[in-house]
Amino acid sequence: MASLSREEVVHVATLARLELTDEQIDTFTPQLAAILANAADVEALDLDDVPATSHPYPLTNVWRPDVVRHAGVRDAVLAAAPAAQDGMFRVPSVLGDAP
Amino acid sequence: MTPSTPSPNASVLPEGWGMVIGLEVHCELATATKLFCCCPNHFGDQPNANTCPTCLGLPGSLPMLNEQAVELAMRLGRALNCDVKRSVFSRKNYFYPDQPKDYQVTQYDLPTNLGGHLDLPSGPRIGITRAHIEEDTGKLNHVGGGGRIHDAEHSLVDYNRSGVPLVEIVSEADMRSSEQAKEYANELRAILLATGVSDAKMEEGSMRVDANVSVHHLGEPWGTRCEIKNLNSVRSLGRAIDHEALRQIDLLTNGETVRQETRHWDEASGRTGTLRVKEDADDYRYFPEPDLVPLEPSAADIARIDAALPVLPGARRAALAEAAGVPATAGGVVMAVERGLDHLARAAIGGGADAGRVLTHVEHNLAVDGAETLSPERFGDLVKMETGGELTATQAKTVLAEMVATGGAPAEIAQARGFEALDSSALEGIIDGLIAAHGEEWEQFRSGDDKARGKLSGFFMGKVMQASSGQADGKAATALLRRKAGL
Ligand SMILES: [Zn+2]
């Protein structure tokens, strides 16, 4: 578990849309491997009796009523965007649909 | 060749092949606000009018869960016979401008609804794997390059839909023909409407159907599946499935392999095309959403939801079919439930009106606004007048239209219009008179080819209606004309 290959680092970087240089891959691979080694230490413990925890708070069913409130931030947000057109955010063209 | 029971796909697939279909349906929940913020959940507004820091993914914003979205999702789960479970929201990470946070909040390993089923009107029971809550994405408009996705110069993003609450309903791969897939989509839509969970408009995108299709030699394991997207109508769904199954069979019979991928249906060309090779679930790096706590419905919550569920379309069809003494798949029965006229039809039949005529009127003459306001007694009276010979079928249709418009009683409307069905001797008198007056046309009607006969039939019917001031029964007059001509 603690070992991490260069290929895995490159794959994760691709998913995160990060372009890494060879030197950066060399630097990050052992650093990320060290983090995984820490997780492996926890995995090595016998935790069969400990329930999985997705959240630190003992809370469930926290919600709000279904009532509309207009934020009115559209023009301010569009003005702060790198590019806008026709009331929409302009982004570079992206091939295909969402993954 | 030995005779065998035809498979449901016999008309579409080559002998010996079968197809296997599972559907994933996304439907937008009919809430007032989005899933995690108070922006309106409303289609068709000005671009980005319904946005706020949360649904734009701005730093520092936090999700606030909409109680009604959870309620509707659980209601749908119970309507689909699912177990409603403790559930946890997760982040699905991917980079695409339709999702401003760079992750979508969804449910992964612990969905709200698990393990249900939906019964198709034609009989088969289709398993429901899960129905989980998630947020919708924004909408990309590709501009430049003629609006085509692959040569757009840039894209414009509208986040009005970003964060709109969805339920994704995943079926088991239990369907074996495009007909069954269409039936499933229609039945699910009917349930969504009956429960008020969604307005389920495929053309507006509030119900979106993706199909997983694979093929196999009957009796052998299923092949690799492809997912088809961009199905904007139930008709497209059927066409796309048949096309995709034939494409896969073509590949396999030519010694090629089917690649697991997502394909895009192009309605205009009637073909599917490669969209992308699918990312693995690992690549989405799901993890529990730290900003939202688990949902834990109590037994009392579930009992309350069950108690409030309306009678579902399947049960309503069964009840009307039993009252009418016809199969639940009969056109009039299906239509009555679809249009919410089953109570009207059952009441009229219960009051002694002929079931066949009642269902015929529902199927053919009541596809109009206001039909649901008809009084069952008056509707029943109309049918009785018709079966009692007081009104012809044509007259009954006219009276019925006026009853819907004005709420009047059938006897009064018929009287005001001077409708008295022509008795058969009067009709025969008119027709004999016409034959005597138009000997040449009559001879052509008797001896002419189909085309000439059709034309002259129209001629005589026009004269019959004129002579009877519209009171003749068209069907009876046609039958009498043909009988007199010895046809
Ligand atoms: Zn918002």
Short mmCIF file of N, CA and C in Angstrom, two decimals, chain A residues 11-18 52-75 77-78 83-99, chain B residues 31-35 37-38 40 47-49 51-52 56 64-68 70 94-98 141-142 149-150 152-159 275-276 279 283-285 288-290 292-296:
data_model
loop_
_atom_site.label_atom_id
_atom_site.label_comp_id
_atom_site.label_asym_id
_atom_site.label_seq_id
_atom_site.Cartn_x
_atom_site.Cartn_y
_atom_site.Cartn_z
N HIS A 11 -1.21 9.46 -13.44
CA HIS A 11 -2.63 9.25 -13.67
C HIS A 11 -3.48 10.19 -12.81
N VAL A 12 -3.13 10.28 -11.53
CA VAL A 12 -3.89 11.15 -10.63
C VAL A 12 -3.74 12.62 -11.05
N ALA A 13 -2.54 12.98 -11.49
CA ALA A 13 -2.31 14.35 -11.96
C ALA A 13 -3.19 14.65 -13.17
N THR A 14 -3.32 13.65 -14.05
CA THR A 14 -4.16 13.84 -15.25
C THR A 14 -5.62 14.05 -14.84
N LEU A 15 -6.10 13.24 -13.87
CA LEU A 15 -7.48 13.39 -13.42
C LEU A 15 -7.70 14.77 -12.80
N ALA A 16 -6.66 15.30 -12.15
CA ALA A 16 -6.78 16.61 -11.50
C ALA A 16 -6.42 17.73 -12.47
N ARG A 17 -6.22 17.37 -13.74
CA ARG A 17 -5.85 18.36 -14.77
C ARG A 17 -4.61 19.15 -14.37
N LEU A 18 -3.62 18.45 -13.79
CA LEU A 18 -2.35 19.08 -13.42
C LEU A 18 -1.28 18.62 -14.40
N ALA A 52 -17.58 2.56 11.00
CA ALA A 52 -17.04 3.53 10.04
C ALA A 52 -17.63 4.91 10.35
N THR A 53 -16.81 5.92 10.28
CA THR A 53 -17.24 7.28 10.58
C THR A 53 -17.09 8.12 9.32
N SER A 54 -18.22 8.66 8.84
CA SER A 54 -18.07 9.56 7.70
C SER A 54 -18.01 11.00 8.16
N HIS A 55 -18.50 11.25 9.38
CA HIS A 55 -18.53 12.61 9.90
C HIS A 55 -18.18 12.61 11.37
N PRO A 56 -17.51 13.64 11.84
CA PRO A 56 -17.13 13.67 13.24
C PRO A 56 -18.28 14.03 14.18
N TYR A 57 -19.39 14.59 13.65
CA TYR A 57 -20.46 15.05 14.53
C TYR A 57 -21.54 13.98 14.65
N PRO A 58 -22.12 13.80 15.82
CA PRO A 58 -23.20 12.81 15.98
C PRO A 58 -24.53 13.41 15.56
N LEU A 59 -24.60 13.90 14.34
CA LEU A 59 -25.82 14.57 13.85
C LEU A 59 -26.38 13.83 12.64
N THR A 60 -27.70 13.81 12.51
CA THR A 60 -28.34 13.31 11.29
C THR A 60 -29.49 14.24 10.95
N ASN A 61 -29.98 14.13 9.70
CA ASN A 61 -31.19 14.85 9.27
C ASN A 61 -31.13 16.35 9.57
N VAL A 62 -30.10 17.00 9.11
CA VAL A 62 -30.02 18.46 9.25
C VAL A 62 -30.44 19.07 7.91
N TRP A 63 -31.48 19.85 7.94
CA TRP A 63 -31.98 20.42 6.68
C TRP A 63 -32.70 21.73 6.92
N ARG A 64 -33.12 22.34 5.81
CA ARG A 64 -33.81 23.65 5.85
C ARG A 64 -35.14 23.50 5.13
N PRO A 65 -36.10 24.42 5.39
CA PRO A 65 -37.37 24.37 4.65
C PRO A 65 -37.17 24.78 3.19
N ASP A 66 -38.08 24.33 2.34
CA ASP A 66 -37.99 24.55 0.90
C ASP A 66 -38.60 25.91 0.54
N VAL A 67 -37.93 26.98 0.91
CA VAL A 67 -38.46 28.33 0.69
C VAL A 67 -37.45 29.15 -0.12
N VAL A 68 -37.95 29.79 -1.18
CA VAL A 68 -37.07 30.53 -2.09
C VAL A 68 -36.53 31.80 -1.45
N ARG A 69 -35.24 32.05 -1.70
CA ARG A 69 -34.64 33.34 -1.35
C ARG A 69 -33.74 33.72 -2.52
N HIS A 70 -33.97 34.88 -3.07
CA HIS A 70 -33.16 35.29 -4.23
C HIS A 70 -31.85 35.90 -3.74
N ALA A 71 -30.74 35.41 -4.28
CA ALA A 71 -29.43 35.90 -3.83
C ALA A 71 -29.08 37.22 -4.51
N GLY A 72 -29.50 37.36 -5.79
CA GLY A 72 -29.23 38.60 -6.51
C GLY A 72 -27.77 38.92 -6.71
N VAL A 73 -26.96 37.89 -6.92
CA VAL A 73 -25.51 38.11 -7.07
C VAL A 73 -25.06 38.00 -8.52
N ARG A 74 -25.97 37.70 -9.42
CA ARG A 74 -25.58 37.36 -10.77
C ARG A 74 -24.64 38.39 -11.41
N ASP A 75 -25.05 39.65 -11.42
CA ASP A 75 -24.26 40.64 -12.15
C ASP A 75 -22.89 40.83 -11.52
N VAL A 77 -21.18 38.60 -9.82
CA VAL A 77 -20.35 37.42 -10.07
C VAL A 77 -19.87 37.40 -11.52
N LEU A 78 -20.77 37.72 -12.44
CA LEU A 78 -20.38 37.75 -13.85
C LEU A 78 -19.29 38.80 -14.09
N ALA A 83 -14.32 35.87 -18.07
CA ALA A 83 -14.98 36.25 -19.30
C ALA A 83 -16.46 35.93 -19.19
N ALA A 84 -17.30 36.83 -19.69
CA ALA A 84 -18.74 36.61 -19.66
C ALA A 84 -19.33 37.08 -20.98
N GLN A 85 -20.46 36.53 -21.34
CA GLN A 85 -21.14 36.92 -22.58
C GLN A 85 -22.60 36.54 -22.46
N ASP A 86 -23.49 37.43 -22.83
CA ASP A 86 -24.94 37.16 -22.83
C ASP A 86 -25.44 36.63 -21.48
N GLY A 87 -24.91 37.19 -20.40
CA GLY A 87 -25.38 36.74 -19.08
C GLY A 87 -24.84 35.39 -18.67
N MET A 88 -23.86 34.88 -19.42
CA MET A 88 -23.31 33.56 -19.09
C MET A 88 -21.80 33.63 -18.93
N PHE A 89 -21.25 32.62 -18.26
CA PHE A 89 -19.80 32.52 -18.09
C PHE A 89 -19.20 31.95 -19.38
N ARG A 90 -18.16 32.65 -19.90
CA ARG A 90 -17.57 32.16 -21.14
C ARG A 90 -16.34 31.34 -20.79
N VAL A 91 -16.28 30.12 -21.27
CA VAL A 91 -15.16 29.22 -20.98
C VAL A 91 -14.60 28.68 -22.29
N PRO A 92 -13.35 28.20 -22.27
CA PRO A 92 -12.81 27.61 -23.49
C PRO A 92 -13.70 26.45 -23.94
N SER A 93 -13.75 26.20 -25.23
CA SER A 93 -14.61 25.12 -25.70
C SER A 93 -14.06 23.80 -25.17
N VAL A 94 -14.98 22.93 -24.79
CA VAL A 94 -14.59 21.65 -24.22
C VAL A 94 -15.19 20.57 -25.10
N LEU A 95 -14.36 19.61 -25.45
CA LEU A 95 -14.86 18.55 -26.33
C LEU A 95 -15.71 17.57 -25.54
N GLY A 96 -16.79 17.16 -26.15
CA GLY A 96 -17.58 16.08 -25.56
C GLY A 96 -18.41 16.52 -24.39
N ASP A 97 -19.09 15.56 -23.81
CA ASP A 97 -19.94 15.82 -22.66
C ASP A 97 -19.15 15.64 -21.37
N ALA A 98 -19.80 15.92 -20.26
CA ALA A 98 -19.16 15.74 -18.96
C ALA A 98 -18.81 14.26 -18.77
N PRO A 99 -17.72 13.99 -18.02
CA PRO A 99 -17.36 12.59 -17.79
C PRO A 99 -18.40 11.87 -16.94
N THR B 31 -39.35 20.56 -6.42
CA THR B 31 -39.22 21.41 -5.24
C THR B 31 -39.32 22.87 -5.66
N ALA B 32 -39.46 23.76 -4.68
CA ALA B 32 -39.44 25.19 -4.99
C ALA B 32 -37.99 25.67 -5.14
N THR B 33 -37.07 25.07 -4.36
CA THR B 33 -35.68 25.53 -4.36
C THR B 33 -34.73 24.40 -4.74
N LYS B 34 -33.46 24.79 -4.90
CA LYS B 34 -32.44 23.81 -5.28
C LYS B 34 -32.12 22.88 -4.10
N LEU B 35 -31.22 21.95 -4.35
CA LEU B 35 -30.94 20.92 -3.33
C LEU B 35 -30.19 21.49 -2.13
N CYS B 37 -29.24 25.07 -1.80
CA CYS B 37 -29.33 26.52 -1.59
C CYS B 37 -30.77 26.95 -1.85
N CYS B 38 -31.08 28.21 -1.57
CA CYS B 38 -32.47 28.68 -1.64
C CYS B 38 -32.82 29.28 -2.99
N PRO B 40 -34.30 29.53 -6.72
CA PRO B 40 -35.47 28.85 -7.30
C PRO B 40 -35.05 27.68 -8.19
N PRO B 47 -30.55 33.40 -18.19
CA PRO B 47 -29.35 32.67 -17.79
C PRO B 47 -28.79 33.19 -16.46
N ASN B 48 -28.45 32.28 -15.59
CA ASN B 48 -27.81 32.56 -14.30
C ASN B 48 -28.65 33.44 -13.36
N ALA B 49 -29.94 33.62 -13.68
CA ALA B 49 -30.79 34.41 -12.79
C ALA B 49 -30.96 33.69 -11.44
N THR B 51 -28.99 31.91 -9.34
CA THR B 51 -27.70 31.44 -8.83
C THR B 51 -27.33 32.20 -7.56
N CYS B 52 -26.44 31.57 -6.78
CA CYS B 52 -25.96 32.18 -5.55
C CYS B 52 -24.56 31.61 -5.31
N LEU B 56 -22.89 28.35 -7.35
CA LEU B 56 -21.80 28.75 -8.25
C LEU B 56 -20.47 28.21 -7.74
N MET B 64 -26.80 23.68 2.21
CA MET B 64 -27.87 23.54 3.21
C MET B 64 -28.94 22.67 2.57
N LEU B 65 -29.12 21.47 3.09
CA LEU B 65 -29.97 20.47 2.44
C LEU B 65 -31.46 20.87 2.48
N ASN B 66 -32.13 20.65 1.35
CA ASN B 66 -33.55 20.94 1.19
C ASN B 66 -34.38 19.76 1.72
N GLU B 67 -35.16 20.00 2.76
CA GLU B 67 -35.95 18.93 3.39
C GLU B 67 -36.94 18.30 2.41
N GLN B 68 -37.57 19.14 1.59
CA GLN B 68 -38.58 18.64 0.66
C GLN B 68 -37.98 17.71 -0.39
N VAL B 70 -35.54 15.64 0.08
CA VAL B 70 -35.38 14.34 0.74
C VAL B 70 -36.73 13.63 0.83
N TYR B 94 -14.77 15.46 -10.60
CA TYR B 94 -14.37 15.53 -12.01
C TYR B 94 -14.34 16.98 -12.44
N PHE B 95 -13.59 17.21 -13.52
CA PHE B 95 -13.38 18.58 -13.98
C PHE B 95 -14.11 18.81 -15.28
N TYR B 96 -15.09 19.67 -15.24
CA TYR B 96 -15.84 20.01 -16.43
C TYR B 96 -16.62 21.26 -16.08
N PRO B 97 -16.72 22.22 -16.98
CA PRO B 97 -17.29 23.52 -16.58
C PRO B 97 -18.78 23.50 -16.24
N ASP B 98 -19.47 22.37 -16.48
CA ASP B 98 -20.88 22.35 -16.07
C ASP B 98 -21.01 22.22 -14.56
N ASN B 141 -23.64 25.95 -23.38
CA ASN B 141 -24.07 26.28 -24.73
C ASN B 141 -22.82 26.43 -25.58
N HIS B 142 -22.69 25.59 -26.59
CA HIS B 142 -21.50 25.63 -27.43
C HIS B 142 -21.73 26.64 -28.54
N ILE B 149 -21.03 20.54 -31.31
CA ILE B 149 -20.26 20.33 -30.09
C ILE B 149 -18.76 20.22 -30.38
N HIS B 150 -18.39 19.61 -31.52
CA HIS B 150 -16.97 19.30 -31.74
C HIS B 150 -16.17 20.44 -32.36
N ALA B 152 -16.99 23.86 -31.64
CA ALA B 152 -17.34 25.12 -30.99
C ALA B 152 -16.07 25.91 -30.68
N GLU B 153 -16.15 27.23 -30.76
CA GLU B 153 -14.99 28.06 -30.43
C GLU B 153 -14.88 28.27 -28.92
N HIS B 154 -16.03 28.47 -28.27
CA HIS B 154 -16.02 28.49 -26.82
C HIS B 154 -17.41 28.12 -26.32
N SER B 155 -17.54 28.00 -25.02
CA SER B 155 -18.82 27.58 -24.45
C SER B 155 -19.30 28.63 -23.47
N LEU B 156 -20.61 28.81 -23.40
CA LEU B 156 -21.22 29.73 -22.44
C LEU B 156 -21.97 28.90 -21.42
N VAL B 157 -21.73 29.21 -20.13
CA VAL B 157 -22.29 28.37 -19.08
C VAL B 157 -23.41 29.10 -18.34
N ASP B 158 -24.53 28.40 -18.22
CA ASP B 158 -25.69 28.88 -17.47
C ASP B 158 -25.86 27.94 -16.27
N TYR B 159 -25.73 28.49 -15.06
CA TYR B 159 -25.79 27.66 -13.85
C TYR B 159 -27.17 27.63 -13.20
N LEU B 275 -18.97 8.87 -27.75
CA LEU B 275 -18.85 10.12 -27.01
C LEU B 275 -17.52 10.08 -26.26
N ARG B 276 -17.30 9.02 -25.51
CA ARG B 276 -16.04 8.88 -24.78
C ARG B 276 -15.96 7.47 -24.23
N GLU B 279 -14.79 6.67 -17.79
CA GLU B 279 -13.83 6.64 -16.69
C GLU B 279 -14.26 5.60 -15.68
N ASP B 283 -11.70 6.59 -10.73
CA ASP B 283 -11.22 7.86 -11.25
C ASP B 283 -12.03 9.04 -10.73
N TYR B 284 -13.24 8.78 -10.25
CA TYR B 284 -14.04 9.86 -9.70
C TYR B 284 -13.66 10.16 -8.25
N ARG B 285 -12.83 9.32 -7.65
CA ARG B 285 -12.34 9.52 -6.28
C ARG B 285 -13.47 9.96 -5.33
N PRO B 288 -16.89 10.70 1.28
CA PRO B 288 -18.06 11.27 1.95
C PRO B 288 -17.98 12.80 1.98
N GLU B 289 -19.10 13.45 1.69
CA GLU B 289 -19.18 14.91 1.71
C GLU B 289 -19.09 15.39 3.16
N PRO B 290 -18.01 16.07 3.53
CA PRO B 290 -17.85 16.43 4.94
C PRO B 290 -18.82 17.52 5.40
N LEU B 292 -22.05 17.71 4.84
CA LEU B 292 -23.45 17.27 4.99
C LEU B 292 -23.48 16.03 5.88
N VAL B 293 -24.41 16.00 6.81
CA VAL B 293 -24.48 14.87 7.74
C VAL B 293 -25.40 13.78 7.16
N PRO B 294 -25.32 12.56 7.68
CA PRO B 294 -26.13 11.46 7.14
C PRO B 294 -27.63 11.70 7.29
N LEU B 295 -28.40 11.04 6.43
CA LEU B 295 -29.86 11.04 6.54
C LEU B 295 -30.27 9.73 7.19
N GLU B 296 -31.14 9.82 8.17
CA GLU B 296 -31.53 8.60 8.88
C GLU B 296 -33.03 8.60 9.09
#
